[in-house]
Short mmCIF file of N, CA and C in Angstrom, two decimals:
data_model
loop_
_atom_site.label_atom_id
_atom_site.label_comp_id
_atom_site.label_asym_id
_atom_site.label_seq_id
_atom_site.Cartn_x
_atom_site.Cartn_y
_atom_site.Cartn_z
N MET Q 1 -34.85 -179.15 77.11
CA MET Q 1 -33.44 -179.36 77.35
C MET Q 1 -32.67 -178.22 76.67
N ASN Q 2 -31.83 -177.57 77.42
CA ASN Q 2 -31.09 -176.47 76.82
C ASN Q 2 -29.86 -177.00 76.08
N GLU Q 3 -29.21 -176.11 75.37
CA GLU Q 3 -28.10 -176.50 74.50
C GLU Q 3 -26.89 -177.02 75.27
N LYS Q 4 -26.65 -176.45 76.43
CA LYS Q 4 -25.48 -176.87 77.21
C LYS Q 4 -25.61 -178.33 77.66
N VAL Q 5 -26.77 -178.71 78.15
CA VAL Q 5 -26.99 -180.08 78.58
C VAL Q 5 -26.93 -181.03 77.38
N LEU Q 6 -27.48 -180.61 76.26
CA LEU Q 6 -27.45 -181.43 75.05
C LEU Q 6 -26.02 -181.66 74.57
N ILE Q 7 -25.22 -180.63 74.58
CA ILE Q 7 -23.82 -180.75 74.14
C ILE Q 7 -23.05 -181.67 75.09
N ILE Q 8 -23.26 -181.54 76.38
CA ILE Q 8 -22.58 -182.40 77.35
C ILE Q 8 -22.99 -183.86 77.16
N ALA Q 9 -24.28 -184.09 76.92
CA ALA Q 9 -24.77 -185.46 76.72
C ALA Q 9 -24.18 -186.07 75.46
N ILE Q 10 -24.15 -185.31 74.37
CA ILE Q 10 -23.60 -185.82 73.11
C ILE Q 10 -22.11 -186.09 73.24
N LEU Q 11 -21.38 -185.18 73.86
CA LEU Q 11 -19.93 -185.38 74.02
C LEU Q 11 -19.62 -186.56 74.93
N SER Q 12 -20.42 -186.75 75.97
CA SER Q 12 -20.17 -187.90 76.85
C SER Q 12 -20.47 -189.21 76.13
N LEU Q 13 -21.53 -189.26 75.33
CA LEU Q 13 -21.81 -190.47 74.55
C LEU Q 13 -20.71 -190.74 73.53
N LEU Q 14 -20.23 -189.70 72.89
CA LEU Q 14 -19.13 -189.87 71.95
C LEU Q 14 -17.86 -190.35 72.64
N ALA Q 15 -17.58 -189.83 73.83
CA ALA Q 15 -16.39 -190.25 74.56
C ALA Q 15 -16.48 -191.71 74.96
N VAL Q 16 -17.63 -192.15 75.43
CA VAL Q 16 -17.81 -193.55 75.79
C VAL Q 16 -17.68 -194.43 74.55
N GLY Q 17 -18.26 -194.01 73.44
CA GLY Q 17 -18.18 -194.78 72.20
C GLY Q 17 -16.76 -194.89 71.68
N PHE Q 18 -16.03 -193.78 71.67
CA PHE Q 18 -14.65 -193.82 71.21
C PHE Q 18 -13.78 -194.64 72.15
N GLY Q 19 -14.06 -194.58 73.44
CA GLY Q 19 -13.31 -195.39 74.40
C GLY Q 19 -13.54 -196.88 74.17
N ALA Q 20 -14.80 -197.26 73.95
CA ALA Q 20 -15.11 -198.67 73.69
C ALA Q 20 -14.48 -199.15 72.39
N VAL Q 21 -14.57 -198.34 71.35
CA VAL Q 21 -13.95 -198.71 70.08
C VAL Q 21 -12.44 -198.77 70.22
N GLY Q 22 -11.87 -197.86 71.00
CA GLY Q 22 -10.42 -197.88 71.22
C GLY Q 22 -9.96 -199.14 71.91
N VAL Q 23 -10.71 -199.57 72.92
CA VAL Q 23 -10.35 -200.81 73.63
C VAL Q 23 -10.46 -202.00 72.69
N LEU Q 24 -11.51 -202.04 71.88
CA LEU Q 24 -11.66 -203.15 70.93
C LEU Q 24 -10.59 -203.12 69.86
N ALA Q 25 -10.28 -201.95 69.35
CA ALA Q 25 -9.30 -201.85 68.26
C ALA Q 25 -7.90 -202.20 68.76
N ILE Q 26 -7.56 -201.77 69.98
CA ILE Q 26 -6.23 -202.08 70.50
C ILE Q 26 -6.09 -203.58 70.73
N SER Q 27 -7.10 -204.20 71.30
CA SER Q 27 -7.00 -205.64 71.54
C SER Q 27 -7.08 -206.41 70.22
N TRP Q 28 -7.77 -205.86 69.23
CA TRP Q 28 -7.92 -206.53 67.94
C TRP Q 28 -6.62 -206.46 67.15
N THR Q 29 -5.96 -205.32 67.15
CA THR Q 29 -4.73 -205.17 66.36
C THR Q 29 -3.50 -205.72 67.07
N SER Q 30 -3.56 -205.87 68.39
CA SER Q 30 -2.38 -206.36 69.10
C SER Q 30 -2.32 -207.88 69.14
N ASN Q 31 -3.29 -208.54 68.55
CA ASN Q 31 -3.29 -209.99 68.51
C ASN Q 31 -2.30 -210.46 67.45
N LEU Q 32 -1.10 -210.81 67.87
CA LEU Q 32 -0.03 -211.12 66.93
C LEU Q 32 -0.14 -212.53 66.38
N GLY Q 33 -0.58 -213.47 67.17
CA GLY Q 33 -0.66 -214.85 66.71
C GLY Q 33 -2.02 -215.17 66.14
N PHE Q 34 -2.05 -216.06 65.18
CA PHE Q 34 -3.31 -216.48 64.59
C PHE Q 34 -3.66 -217.89 65.04
N SER Q 35 -3.32 -218.24 66.27
CA SER Q 35 -3.61 -219.57 66.77
C SER Q 35 -5.11 -219.75 67.03
N ARG Q 36 -5.78 -218.66 67.31
CA ARG Q 36 -7.23 -218.73 67.56
C ARG Q 36 -7.97 -218.11 66.39
N TRP Q 37 -7.84 -218.67 65.20
CA TRP Q 37 -8.42 -218.06 64.01
C TRP Q 37 -9.93 -218.10 64.01
N LYS Q 38 -10.53 -219.08 64.70
CA LYS Q 38 -12.00 -219.12 64.78
C LYS Q 38 -12.52 -217.95 65.60
N ASP Q 39 -11.84 -217.63 66.67
CA ASP Q 39 -12.24 -216.47 67.49
C ASP Q 39 -12.07 -215.17 66.71
N LEU Q 40 -10.99 -215.09 65.93
CA LEU Q 40 -10.77 -213.89 65.12
C LEU Q 40 -11.87 -213.73 64.07
N LEU Q 41 -12.31 -214.83 63.46
CA LEU Q 41 -13.39 -214.75 62.47
C LEU Q 41 -14.70 -214.29 63.13
N VAL Q 42 -14.98 -214.78 64.31
CA VAL Q 42 -16.19 -214.36 65.02
C VAL Q 42 -16.10 -212.88 65.37
N ASP Q 43 -14.94 -212.45 65.86
CA ASP Q 43 -14.77 -211.03 66.20
C ASP Q 43 -14.91 -210.15 64.97
N ASP Q 44 -14.29 -210.54 63.87
CA ASP Q 44 -14.40 -209.76 62.64
C ASP Q 44 -15.85 -209.72 62.15
N GLY Q 45 -16.54 -210.84 62.26
CA GLY Q 45 -17.94 -210.87 61.85
C GLY Q 45 -18.80 -209.95 62.69
N LEU Q 46 -18.54 -209.91 64.00
CA LEU Q 46 -19.31 -209.01 64.86
C LEU Q 46 -19.02 -207.55 64.55
N ILE Q 47 -17.77 -207.24 64.26
CA ILE Q 47 -17.42 -205.85 63.92
C ILE Q 47 -18.08 -205.44 62.61
N ILE Q 48 -18.04 -206.32 61.62
CA ILE Q 48 -18.66 -206.01 60.33
C ILE Q 48 -20.17 -205.87 60.50
N LEU Q 49 -20.79 -206.73 61.31
CA LEU Q 49 -22.22 -206.63 61.56
C LEU Q 49 -22.58 -205.31 62.24
N ALA Q 50 -21.77 -204.89 63.19
CA ALA Q 50 -22.03 -203.62 63.88
C ALA Q 50 -21.92 -202.45 62.91
N VAL Q 51 -20.94 -202.47 62.02
CA VAL Q 51 -20.79 -201.40 61.03
C VAL Q 51 -21.98 -201.38 60.08
N ILE Q 52 -22.40 -202.55 59.63
CA ILE Q 52 -23.55 -202.62 58.71
C ILE Q 52 -24.81 -202.10 59.40
N LEU Q 53 -25.03 -202.49 60.66
CA LEU Q 53 -26.21 -202.00 61.37
C LEU Q 53 -26.16 -200.50 61.60
N PHE Q 54 -24.98 -199.95 61.87
CA PHE Q 54 -24.85 -198.51 62.04
C PHE Q 54 -25.18 -197.78 60.74
N VAL Q 55 -24.64 -198.27 59.63
CA VAL Q 55 -24.89 -197.62 58.34
C VAL Q 55 -26.37 -197.73 57.97
N TYR Q 56 -26.98 -198.90 58.22
CA TYR Q 56 -28.40 -199.06 57.93
C TYR Q 56 -29.25 -198.14 58.81
N GLY Q 57 -28.92 -198.04 60.08
CA GLY Q 57 -29.65 -197.14 60.97
C GLY Q 57 -29.52 -195.69 60.54
N PHE Q 58 -28.33 -195.30 60.11
CA PHE Q 58 -28.13 -193.93 59.63
C PHE Q 58 -28.95 -193.70 58.36
N TYR Q 59 -29.00 -194.68 57.47
CA TYR Q 59 -29.78 -194.57 56.23
C TYR Q 59 -31.26 -194.44 56.54
N VAL Q 60 -31.78 -195.26 57.45
CA VAL Q 60 -33.19 -195.21 57.80
C VAL Q 60 -33.51 -193.88 58.47
N ASN Q 61 -32.62 -193.38 59.29
CA ASN Q 61 -32.86 -192.11 59.95
C ASN Q 61 -32.91 -190.96 58.95
N THR Q 62 -32.08 -191.00 57.92
CA THR Q 62 -32.12 -189.93 56.93
C THR Q 62 -33.37 -190.02 56.06
N LYS Q 63 -33.91 -191.20 55.88
CA LYS Q 63 -35.14 -191.34 55.08
C LYS Q 63 -36.38 -190.90 55.86
N MET Q 64 -36.31 -190.93 57.19
CA MET Q 64 -37.47 -190.56 58.00
C MET Q 64 -37.72 -189.06 58.00
N HIS Q 65 -36.68 -188.28 57.79
CA HIS Q 65 -36.84 -186.83 57.89
C HIS Q 65 -36.96 -186.21 56.57
#
């Protein structure tokens, strides 16, 4: 795989990731009412779990090399 294809693949993955996080963050921060606090707790738990898994995966990847 040459560098041009690799750069395009990485940038497209980053764009999709930032788009998905943007959609989640906008819907998460625009929730003005706390009438559905159980749903908010589940959403917050999933976000925290995703961050923990990302950090753990990054840590494991750095230990492998």
